[in-house]
Amino acid sequence: MKKLFVKTYGCQMNAYDSARMADLLAPLGFAGTDTAEDADMVILNTCHIRERATEKVYSELGRIRGLKEDKARKGGRMLVAVAGCTAQAEGEEILARAPMVDMVVGPQSYHRLPEMIARLARGSGERIEADFPALEKFDNLLEAVSDAGVSAFLTVQEGCDKFCTFCVVPYTRGPEHSRPPEKIVAEARALSARGAREIVLLGQNVNAYRGTDARGKVWSLARLIEAIAGIENVLRIRYTTSHPRDMADDLIAAHGAIEKLMPFLHLPVQSGSDGVLAAMNRQHTVEDYRQLIARLRAVRPDMGFSSDFIVGFPGETDADFEATLQLVRDVRYAQCFSFKYSPRPGTPAAAAKKQIAESVKSARLDVLQKLLMSQQDAANRAAIGMTSDVLFEKSGRNPGQIVGRTPYLQPVHVEAPAALIGTVRAVRLEALTANSLKGGLI
Ligand code: 5AD
Ligand code: SF4
């Protein structure tokens, strides 16, 4: 067996892609390993969304270069591939900055990896594959071989047509493309047969899903969720990441009607100021967003929310920032991600004149994160003493413990037999530790 080390940066889509790349390379004799040392092939599956994510990749490439040289000294060979969004956006630059990289492969070209490796083995060939062919990149995979895990990702949609002015995704992942619904349902069935009990539907703009079936009928995301909910062994369904503009009526209704659809939604708003939202080209107002939250809470009163926020977007005033804080106070989030605006080359906002000083960005991020943390803390504290369904996913660090998640993705440690992994049980939440809850079976 040859050793394959895949390092994943960024979003869940990348985690999914990494697992599928491992599946693709398995027939070539590659088996996964969890260290780059002595690996026969290293894939860095990169993220380009913020500058820091990209810089991490270059520093990791520096480290890998040493390992590759060690291996060569011992008479071996380590192939190094850079995949993901940095590969798509900076292919040439990667090869110039890190000449020891053997292959650069964009997100739409992973199915070509085996062929690229073979060509490389013959000592010839292109090192960059970064087109957007209409082809379905993983649909040629016969049977996934990696362990499904209790919670499994399933890509239903890729790409984004929204063109938020700060974001590289429409450039790195290309236009929106939805996979055929029958293929997705079949994959969900296969995942559940391999032990998956929770299916997380993935897409850069997942609720824009519009898949065409063999009869030419177009399925919405709500319809797809309903079909997957019909698979007996699928106990929980989630989807991410959604755009407020694409929260269709049937999707909102699904939250009230489909018990397996978890009452938790990641619905990024980015800012609580209409002026900033307009400059970001988000295509909705703060009031639109508030109404969506209210409608979801109306059909599902226990609905919890998370969001992404960007502070220090060009032109953001103190009043704009205060409006963001007010929105956060009003919505009361369960958990959130927040970032300082990072100019990405080639996006409209990067060229905006009124860039915000780094010190202002840092100060605003600090204030926002403290508020978000206090809300997350309050939500966790409020859970103590309550009973919650927990889907057990794996063994805990301490013997005799297993770990699962509540519907709101809070991790819970419970003393219970490993045989309960893959089942949902009622758990009394008893205490809060640093990053998780402790509970007892009822
Ligand atoms: N600067 C800062 N944050 C960004 N995000 C996307 N692009 C940028 C950028 N240029 C954030 C958004 C998005 C999340 C995945 O990353 O909040 O929702
Ligand atoms: Fe980027 Fe999301 Fe906006 Fe698409 S909707 S451009 S992925 S932030």
Coordinates of C-alpha atoms and ligand atoms in Angstrom, one line a residue:
M1 CA 0.0 0.0 0.0
K2 CA 1.1 3.6 -0.7
K3 CA 0.5 6.2 1.9
L4 CA -1.8 9.2 1.2
F5 CA -1.9 12.2 3.5
V6 CA -4.7 14.7 2.9
K7 CA -4.8 18.0 4.8
T8 CA -8.0 19.9 4.6
Y9 CA -8.4 23.6 5.1
G10 CA -11.6 25.7 5.2
C11 CA -15.2 24.6 4.8
Q12 CA -17.2 21.3 5.0
M13 CA -17.3 21.2 1.2
N14 CA -13.5 20.7 1.3
A15 CA -13.8 18.0 4.0
Y16 CA -16.3 16.2 1.7
D17 CA -14.0 16.6 -1.3
S18 CA -11.0 15.3 0.6
A19 CA -12.9 12.1 1.5
R20 CA -13.9 11.7 -2.2
M21 CA -10.3 12.2 -3.4
A22 CA -9.2 9.5 -1.0
D23 CA -11.9 7.3 -2.5
L24 CA -10.7 8.0 -6.0
L25 CA -7.1 7.2 -5.2
A26 CA -7.8 4.0 -3.2
P27 CA -8.0 1.8 -6.4
L28 CA -4.5 3.1 -7.2
G29 CA -3.2 1.5 -4.0
F30 CA -3.3 4.6 -1.8
A31 CA -4.4 4.2 1.8
G32 CA -4.9 7.2 4.2
T33 CA -2.4 8.1 6.8
D34 CA -2.5 10.9 9.3
T35 CA 1.0 12.4 9.0
A36 CA 2.8 13.8 6.0
E37 CA 6.1 12.2 7.1
D38 CA 7.0 9.5 4.7
A39 CA 3.8 9.8 2.8
D40 CA 3.9 8.8 -0.9
M41 CA 1.4 11.4 -1.8
V42 CA 0.4 14.6 0.0
I43 CA -2.7 16.6 -1.0
L44 CA -3.3 20.0 0.6
N45 CA -7.0 20.8 0.0
T46 CA -6.9 24.6 0.3
C47 CA -9.2 27.5 1.2
H48 CA -8.9 30.9 -0.4
I49 CA -11.7 32.7 1.3
R50 CA -9.6 34.9 3.5
E51 CA -6.0 35.9 3.2
R52 CA -4.9 34.0 6.3
A53 CA -6.2 30.7 5.0
T54 CA -4.0 31.1 1.9
E55 CA -0.9 32.1 3.9
K56 CA -1.3 28.9 6.0
V57 CA -1.0 26.8 2.9
Y58 CA 2.2 28.4 1.8
S59 CA 3.8 27.9 5.2
E60 CA 2.7 24.2 5.2
L61 CA 4.2 23.8 1.7
G62 CA 7.5 25.0 3.2
R63 CA 7.3 22.2 5.8
I64 CA 6.3 19.6 3.2
R65 CA 9.2 20.5 1.0
G66 CA 11.6 19.4 3.8
L67 CA 9.7 16.1 4.2
K68 CA 9.8 15.6 0.4
E69 CA 13.6 16.1 0.3
D70 CA 14.1 13.7 3.2
K71 CA 12.1 11.1 1.4
A72 CA 14.1 11.7 -1.8
R73 CA 17.4 11.3 0.1
K74 CA 16.1 7.9 1.3
G75 CA 15.5 7.0 -2.4
G76 CA 11.7 7.4 -2.2
R77 CA 9.3 9.8 -3.9
M78 CA 6.6 12.0 -2.5
L79 CA 4.1 13.5 -4.8
V80 CA 2.7 16.8 -3.7
A81 CA -0.6 18.1 -4.9
V82 CA -2.4 21.4 -4.1
A83 CA -6.1 21.2 -4.5
G84 CA -9.1 23.4 -3.5
C85 CA -9.8 27.0 -4.0
T86 CA -6.3 28.4 -3.8
A87 CA -5.3 26.0 -6.5
Q88 CA -8.2 27.3 -8.6
A89 CA -7.3 31.0 -7.9
E90 CA -3.5 30.9 -7.8
G91 CA -2.4 27.9 -9.8
E92 CA 0.5 29.6 -11.6
E93 CA 1.6 31.5 -8.5
I94 CA 1.7 28.3 -6.4
L95 CA 4.0 26.6 -8.9
A96 CA 6.2 29.7 -9.0
R97 CA 6.4 30.1 -5.2
A98 CA 6.6 26.4 -4.5
P99 CA 8.3 24.7 -7.5
M100 CA 8.4 21.3 -5.7
V101 CA 4.6 21.1 -6.1
D102 CA 3.9 18.3 -8.6
M103 CA 0.2 19.0 -9.3
V104 CA -2.3 21.8 -8.9
V105 CA -5.9 20.7 -9.3
G106 CA -9.0 22.9 -9.0
P107 CA -12.2 21.7 -7.3
Q108 CA -13.9 20.7 -10.6
S109 CA -11.1 18.5 -11.8
Y110 CA -10.6 16.0 -8.9
H111 CA -11.8 13.1 -11.1
R112 CA -8.7 13.7 -13.2
L113 CA -6.3 13.0 -10.3
P114 CA -5.7 9.4 -11.1
E115 CA -4.9 10.3 -14.7
M116 CA -2.6 13.1 -13.5
I117 CA -0.7 10.8 -11.2
A118 CA -0.3 8.3 -14.0
R119 CA 0.9 10.9 -16.4
L120 CA 3.3 12.3 -13.8
A121 CA 4.6 8.8 -13.2
R122 CA 5.5 8.6 -16.9
G123 CA 7.4 11.8 -16.4
S124 CA 5.3 14.1 -18.6
G125 CA 2.2 16.2 -18.6
E126 CA 0.5 19.3 -17.4
R127 CA 0.6 20.2 -13.8
I128 CA -2.5 22.4 -13.7
E129 CA -6.1 21.3 -14.0
A130 CA -8.4 24.2 -13.2
D131 CA -11.3 24.4 -15.7
F132 CA -15.0 24.4 -15.0
P133 CA -16.1 21.4 -17.1
A134 CA -19.9 20.9 -17.0
L135 CA -19.1 17.3 -16.0
E136 CA -20.1 15.9 -12.7
K137 CA -16.9 15.5 -10.9
F138 CA -17.7 12.7 -8.5
D139 CA -20.5 11.0 -10.3
N140 CA -18.2 8.5 -11.9
L141 CA -17.3 7.1 -8.4
L142 CA -18.8 3.7 -8.2
E143 CA -19.0 3.0 -4.5
A144 CA -17.4 5.2 -1.8
V145 CA -15.0 3.2 0.2
S146 CA -14.2 5.4 3.2
D147 CA -16.2 4.9 6.4
A148 CA -19.4 7.0 6.3
G149 CA -19.3 8.0 9.9
V150 CA -22.5 8.7 11.9
S151 CA -22.8 12.2 10.5
A152 CA -22.0 12.3 6.8
F153 CA -21.7 15.2 4.4
L154 CA -23.3 14.9 1.0
T155 CA -22.7 17.5 -1.7
V156 CA -25.9 18.5 -3.5
Q157 CA -24.9 21.8 -5.1
E158 CA -21.7 23.6 -6.0
G159 CA -20.8 27.1 -7.0
C160 CA -22.4 30.4 -6.4
D161 CA -24.0 33.1 -8.6
K162 CA -24.5 35.6 -5.9
F163 CA -21.3 37.6 -6.3
C164 CA -21.1 39.2 -2.9
T165 CA -18.5 41.9 -3.4
F166 CA -16.1 40.5 -0.8
C167 CA -16.2 36.8 -1.8
V168 CA -14.0 34.7 -4.0
V169 CA -16.4 31.7 -4.2
P170 CA -18.1 32.6 -7.5
Y171 CA -14.6 32.8 -9.0
T172 CA -13.0 29.7 -7.4
R173 CA -16.0 27.4 -7.4
G174 CA -17.7 28.6 -10.5
P175 CA -21.4 29.0 -11.4
E176 CA -24.2 27.3 -9.5
H177 CA -24.7 23.7 -10.5
S178 CA -27.1 21.2 -8.8
R179 CA -26.6 17.5 -8.9
P180 CA -29.5 15.3 -10.1
P181 CA -31.9 14.5 -7.2
E182 CA -32.0 10.7 -7.9
K183 CA -28.2 10.5 -7.6
I184 CA -28.3 12.4 -4.3
V185 CA -31.1 10.2 -2.8
A186 CA -29.2 7.1 -3.9
E187 CA -26.0 8.4 -2.3
A188 CA -27.9 9.2 0.9
R189 CA -29.2 5.6 0.9
A190 CA -25.7 4.2 0.4
L191 CA -24.4 6.4 3.2
S192 CA -27.1 5.2 5.6
A193 CA -26.3 1.6 4.6
R194 CA -22.7 2.3 5.7
G195 CA -23.7 3.6 9.0
A196 CA -24.6 7.3 8.5
R197 CA -27.5 8.4 10.7
E198 CA -27.2 12.1 10.0
I199 CA -27.0 13.6 6.5
V200 CA -25.6 17.1 6.1
L201 CA -26.5 18.4 2.6
L202 CA -23.7 20.7 1.4
G203 CA -23.5 23.4 -1.1
Q204 CA -21.8 26.9 -1.4
N205 CA -25.4 28.2 -1.8
V206 CA -27.3 25.1 -0.8
N207 CA -30.8 26.5 -0.7
A208 CA -30.5 27.7 -4.3
Y209 CA -30.6 23.9 -5.1
R210 CA -32.6 23.2 -8.2
G211 CA -31.9 19.7 -9.4
T212 CA -33.5 18.3 -12.5
D213 CA -34.6 14.6 -12.4
A214 CA -34.7 12.1 -15.3
R215 CA -38.2 13.2 -16.2
G216 CA -37.2 16.8 -16.5
K217 CA -38.9 17.9 -13.2
V218 CA -37.1 20.4 -11.1
W219 CA -36.7 19.6 -7.4
S220 CA -36.3 22.3 -4.7
L221 CA -34.2 21.7 -1.7
A222 CA -37.3 21.2 0.4
R223 CA -38.4 18.4 -1.9
L224 CA -35.0 16.8 -1.8
I225 CA -35.1 16.9 2.0
E226 CA -38.5 15.3 2.1
A227 CA -37.2 12.4 -0.1
I228 CA -34.2 11.9 2.1
A229 CA -36.4 12.0 5.2
G230 CA -38.1 8.9 3.7
I231 CA -35.0 6.8 4.2
E232 CA -35.7 4.9 7.4
N233 CA -32.2 4.9 8.9
V234 CA -31.6 8.6 8.3
L235 CA -32.5 10.1 11.6
R236 CA -31.3 13.7 11.2
I237 CA -31.0 16.0 8.2
R238 CA -29.2 19.4 8.0
Y239 CA -28.1 21.6 5.2
T240 CA -25.5 24.3 4.8
T241 CA -24.7 27.1 3.7
S242 CA -27.8 29.0 2.9
H243 CA -28.4 32.5 1.5
P244 CA -31.3 34.5 2.9
R245 CA -32.5 35.3 -0.6
D246 CA -33.0 31.6 -1.3
M247 CA -35.1 30.8 1.8
A248 CA -38.1 29.7 -0.3
D249 CA -41.6 29.3 1.3
D250 CA -41.5 25.5 0.9
L251 CA -38.2 25.3 2.7
I252 CA -39.5 27.3 5.6
A253 CA -42.6 25.1 5.7
A254 CA -40.4 22.0 5.7
H255 CA -38.9 23.1 9.0
G256 CA -42.4 22.9 10.5
A257 CA -43.4 19.7 8.8
I258 CA -40.3 17.4 8.7
E259 CA -39.4 16.1 12.1
K260 CA -36.0 14.8 10.9
L261 CA -35.0 18.2 9.7
M262 CA -33.0 19.7 12.6
P263 CA -34.3 22.9 14.2
F264 CA -31.0 24.7 13.6
L265 CA -30.0 26.8 10.7
H266 CA -26.8 28.4 9.6
L267 CA -28.1 31.5 7.8
P268 CA -25.3 34.1 7.4
V269 CA -26.3 37.7 7.4
Q270 CA -22.8 39.3 7.4
S271 CA -23.9 42.7 8.6
G272 CA -26.9 44.3 10.4
S273 CA -26.7 47.5 8.3
D274 CA -28.7 48.0 5.1
G275 CA -26.0 50.3 3.7
V276 CA -23.3 47.7 4.2
L277 CA -25.5 44.9 2.9
A278 CA -26.1 46.9 -0.2
A279 CA -22.4 47.5 -0.7
M280 CA -21.8 43.8 -0.2
N281 CA -24.4 43.1 -2.9
R282 CA -26.2 40.7 -0.5
Q283 CA -29.5 41.5 -2.3
H284 CA -31.7 41.7 0.8
T285 CA -32.3 44.1 3.7
V286 CA -32.0 43.7 7.4
E287 CA -35.7 43.7 7.7
D288 CA -36.0 40.8 5.1
Y289 CA -33.6 38.8 7.3
R290 CA -35.5 39.6 10.5
Q291 CA -38.7 38.4 8.8
L292 CA -37.2 35.1 7.7
I293 CA -36.0 34.4 11.3
A294 CA -39.5 35.3 12.6
R295 CA -41.2 33.0 10.0
L296 CA -38.9 30.1 10.8
R297 CA -39.6 30.6 14.5
A298 CA -43.3 30.7 13.8
V299 CA -43.3 27.2 12.2
R300 CA -40.7 25.8 14.6
P301 CA -40.6 27.7 17.9
D302 CA -37.5 25.9 19.1
M303 CA -35.5 27.0 16.0
G304 CA -31.9 28.0 16.7
F305 CA -29.7 30.1 14.4
S306 CA -26.1 30.7 13.6
S307 CA -24.5 33.2 11.2
D308 CA -21.3 34.6 9.7
F309 CA -20.4 38.2 10.2
I310 CA -17.8 40.4 8.6
V311 CA -16.6 43.5 10.5
G312 CA -14.7 46.4 8.9
F313 CA -16.2 46.0 5.4
P314 CA -15.1 49.1 3.3
G315 CA -17.1 52.1 4.4
E316 CA -18.5 50.5 7.6
T317 CA -19.2 53.3 10.1
D318 CA -19.7 53.1 13.9
A319 CA -23.4 53.4 13.3
D320 CA -23.3 50.5 10.8
F321 CA -21.4 48.4 13.3
E322 CA -23.8 49.3 16.1
A323 CA -26.7 48.1 13.8
T324 CA -24.9 44.7 13.5
L325 CA -24.7 44.5 17.3
Q326 CA -28.4 45.3 17.6
L327 CA -29.3 42.6 15.1
V328 CA -27.3 40.1 17.1
R329 CA -29.0 41.2 20.4
D330 CA -32.4 40.8 18.7
V331 CA -31.9 37.4 17.0
R332 CA -30.0 35.7 19.9
Y333 CA -27.7 33.3 18.1
A334 CA -26.8 29.8 19.3
Q335 CA -23.3 30.2 17.8
C336 CA -21.6 32.3 15.1
F337 CA -18.5 32.8 13.1
S338 CA -17.1 36.3 12.8
F339 CA -14.2 37.7 10.7
K340 CA -12.4 40.9 9.9
Y341 CA -12.9 41.9 6.3
S342 CA -9.9 40.6 4.3
P343 CA -9.5 42.1 0.8
R344 CA -9.4 39.3 -1.8
P345 CA -7.7 40.2 -5.1
G346 CA -10.1 40.4 -8.0
T347 CA -13.2 41.0 -5.9
P348 CA -15.0 44.4 -6.2
A349 CA -14.7 45.3 -2.5
A350 CA -10.9 44.9 -2.6
A351 CA -10.8 47.9 -4.9
A352 CA -13.1 50.1 -2.7
K353 CA -11.6 53.3 -1.5
K354 CA -12.9 53.5 2.0
Q355 CA -10.9 50.6 3.5
I356 CA -11.1 50.4 7.3
A357 CA -8.0 50.6 9.5
E358 CA -6.8 47.3 10.9
S359 CA -7.0 48.7 14.5
V360 CA -10.7 49.5 14.0
K361 CA -11.4 46.1 12.5
S362 CA -9.7 44.4 15.5
A363 CA -11.6 46.5 18.0
R364 CA -15.0 45.8 16.3
L365 CA -14.3 42.1 16.0
D366 CA -13.4 42.0 19.7
V367 CA -16.7 43.7 20.7
L368 CA -18.8 41.5 18.4
Q369 CA -17.1 38.3 19.5
K370 CA -17.6 39.1 23.2
L371 CA -21.4 39.6 22.5
L372 CA -21.6 36.4 20.4
M373 CA -19.7 34.4 23.1
S374 CA -22.0 35.7 25.8
Q375 CA -25.0 34.5 23.8
Q376 CA -23.5 31.1 23.1
D377 CA -22.7 30.8 26.8
A378 CA -26.2 31.8 27.8
A379 CA -27.7 29.2 25.4
N380 CA -25.4 26.4 26.8
R381 CA -26.2 27.5 30.4
A382 CA -30.0 27.5 29.7
A383 CA -29.7 23.9 28.4
I384 CA -28.5 22.7 31.8
G385 CA -31.2 20.7 33.6
M386 CA -33.1 20.2 30.4
T387 CA -33.6 16.9 28.5
S388 CA -32.3 16.8 24.9
D389 CA -32.1 14.2 22.1
V390 CA -28.5 13.4 21.4
L391 CA -27.2 11.5 18.4
F392 CA -24.1 9.6 19.5
E393 CA -21.2 9.9 17.0
K394 CA -18.1 8.4 18.5
S395 CA -16.2 7.3 21.6
G396 CA -15.0 10.1 24.0
R397 CA -11.5 10.7 25.1
N398 CA -12.1 9.2 28.5
P399 CA -12.9 5.4 28.5
G400 CA -16.5 4.6 29.1
Q401 CA -17.6 7.9 27.5
I402 CA -19.3 8.5 24.2
V403 CA -19.9 11.8 22.5
G404 CA -22.9 13.1 20.5
R405 CA -24.6 16.2 19.5
T406 CA -27.9 17.9 20.4
P407 CA -30.1 19.2 17.6
Y408 CA -28.2 22.5 18.0
L409 CA -24.9 20.8 17.4
Q410 CA -23.7 21.2 21.0
P411 CA -21.3 18.4 21.8
V412 CA -22.4 16.2 24.8
H413 CA -20.3 13.7 26.7
V414 CA -22.1 10.9 28.3
E415 CA -21.1 7.7 30.3
A416 CA -22.7 5.1 28.1
P417 CA -21.9 1.9 26.2
A418 CA -20.3 2.3 22.8
A419 CA -23.1 0.2 21.4
L420 CA -25.2 3.4 21.5
I421 CA -23.1 5.1 18.9
G422 CA -25.3 5.7 15.9
T423 CA -28.5 6.0 18.0
V424 CA -30.5 9.0 19.3
R425 CA -31.2 8.9 23.0
A426 CA -32.8 11.3 25.5
V427 CA -30.1 12.8 27.7
R428 CA -30.3 15.0 30.8
L429 CA -27.8 17.9 30.3
E430 CA -26.0 18.3 33.7
A431 CA -23.0 20.5 33.4
L432 CA -21.0 22.8 31.1
T433 CA -17.3 22.2 30.6
A434 CA -15.0 24.3 28.4
N435 CA -16.2 23.2 25.0
S436 CA -19.0 20.8 25.7
L437 CA -21.9 19.6 27.9
K438 CA -21.9 16.7 30.2
G439 CA -25.1 14.6 30.5
G440 CA -26.6 11.4 31.6
L441 CA -28.8 8.9 29.8
I442 CA -32.4 9.0 30.9
Ligands
5AD1 N1 -13.1 38.7 4.3 C1 -13.6 38.3 5.5 N2 -14.5 37.3 5.6 C2 -15.0 36.7 4.5 N3 -15.8 35.7 4.3 C3 -15.9 35.5 2.9 N4 -15.1 36.3 2.3 C4 -14.5 37.1 3.2 C5 -13.5 38.2 3.1 N5 -13.1 38.6 2.0 C6 -16.6 35.1 5.3 C7 -18.1 35.3 5.2 C8 -18.6 34.0 4.7 C9 -17.6 33.1 5.4 C10 -17.6 31.7 4.9 O1 -16.4 33.7 5.3 O2 -18.6 35.7 6.4 O3 -19.9 33.8 5.0
SF4_2 FE1 -19.7 34.0 -1.4 FE2 -21.8 33.1 0.0 FE3 -22.0 35.5 -1.2 FE4 -21.9 33.2 -2.7 S1 -23.5 33.9 -1.3 S2 -20.7 35.1 -3.1 S3 -20.5 31.9 -1.5 S4 -20.7 34.9 0.5

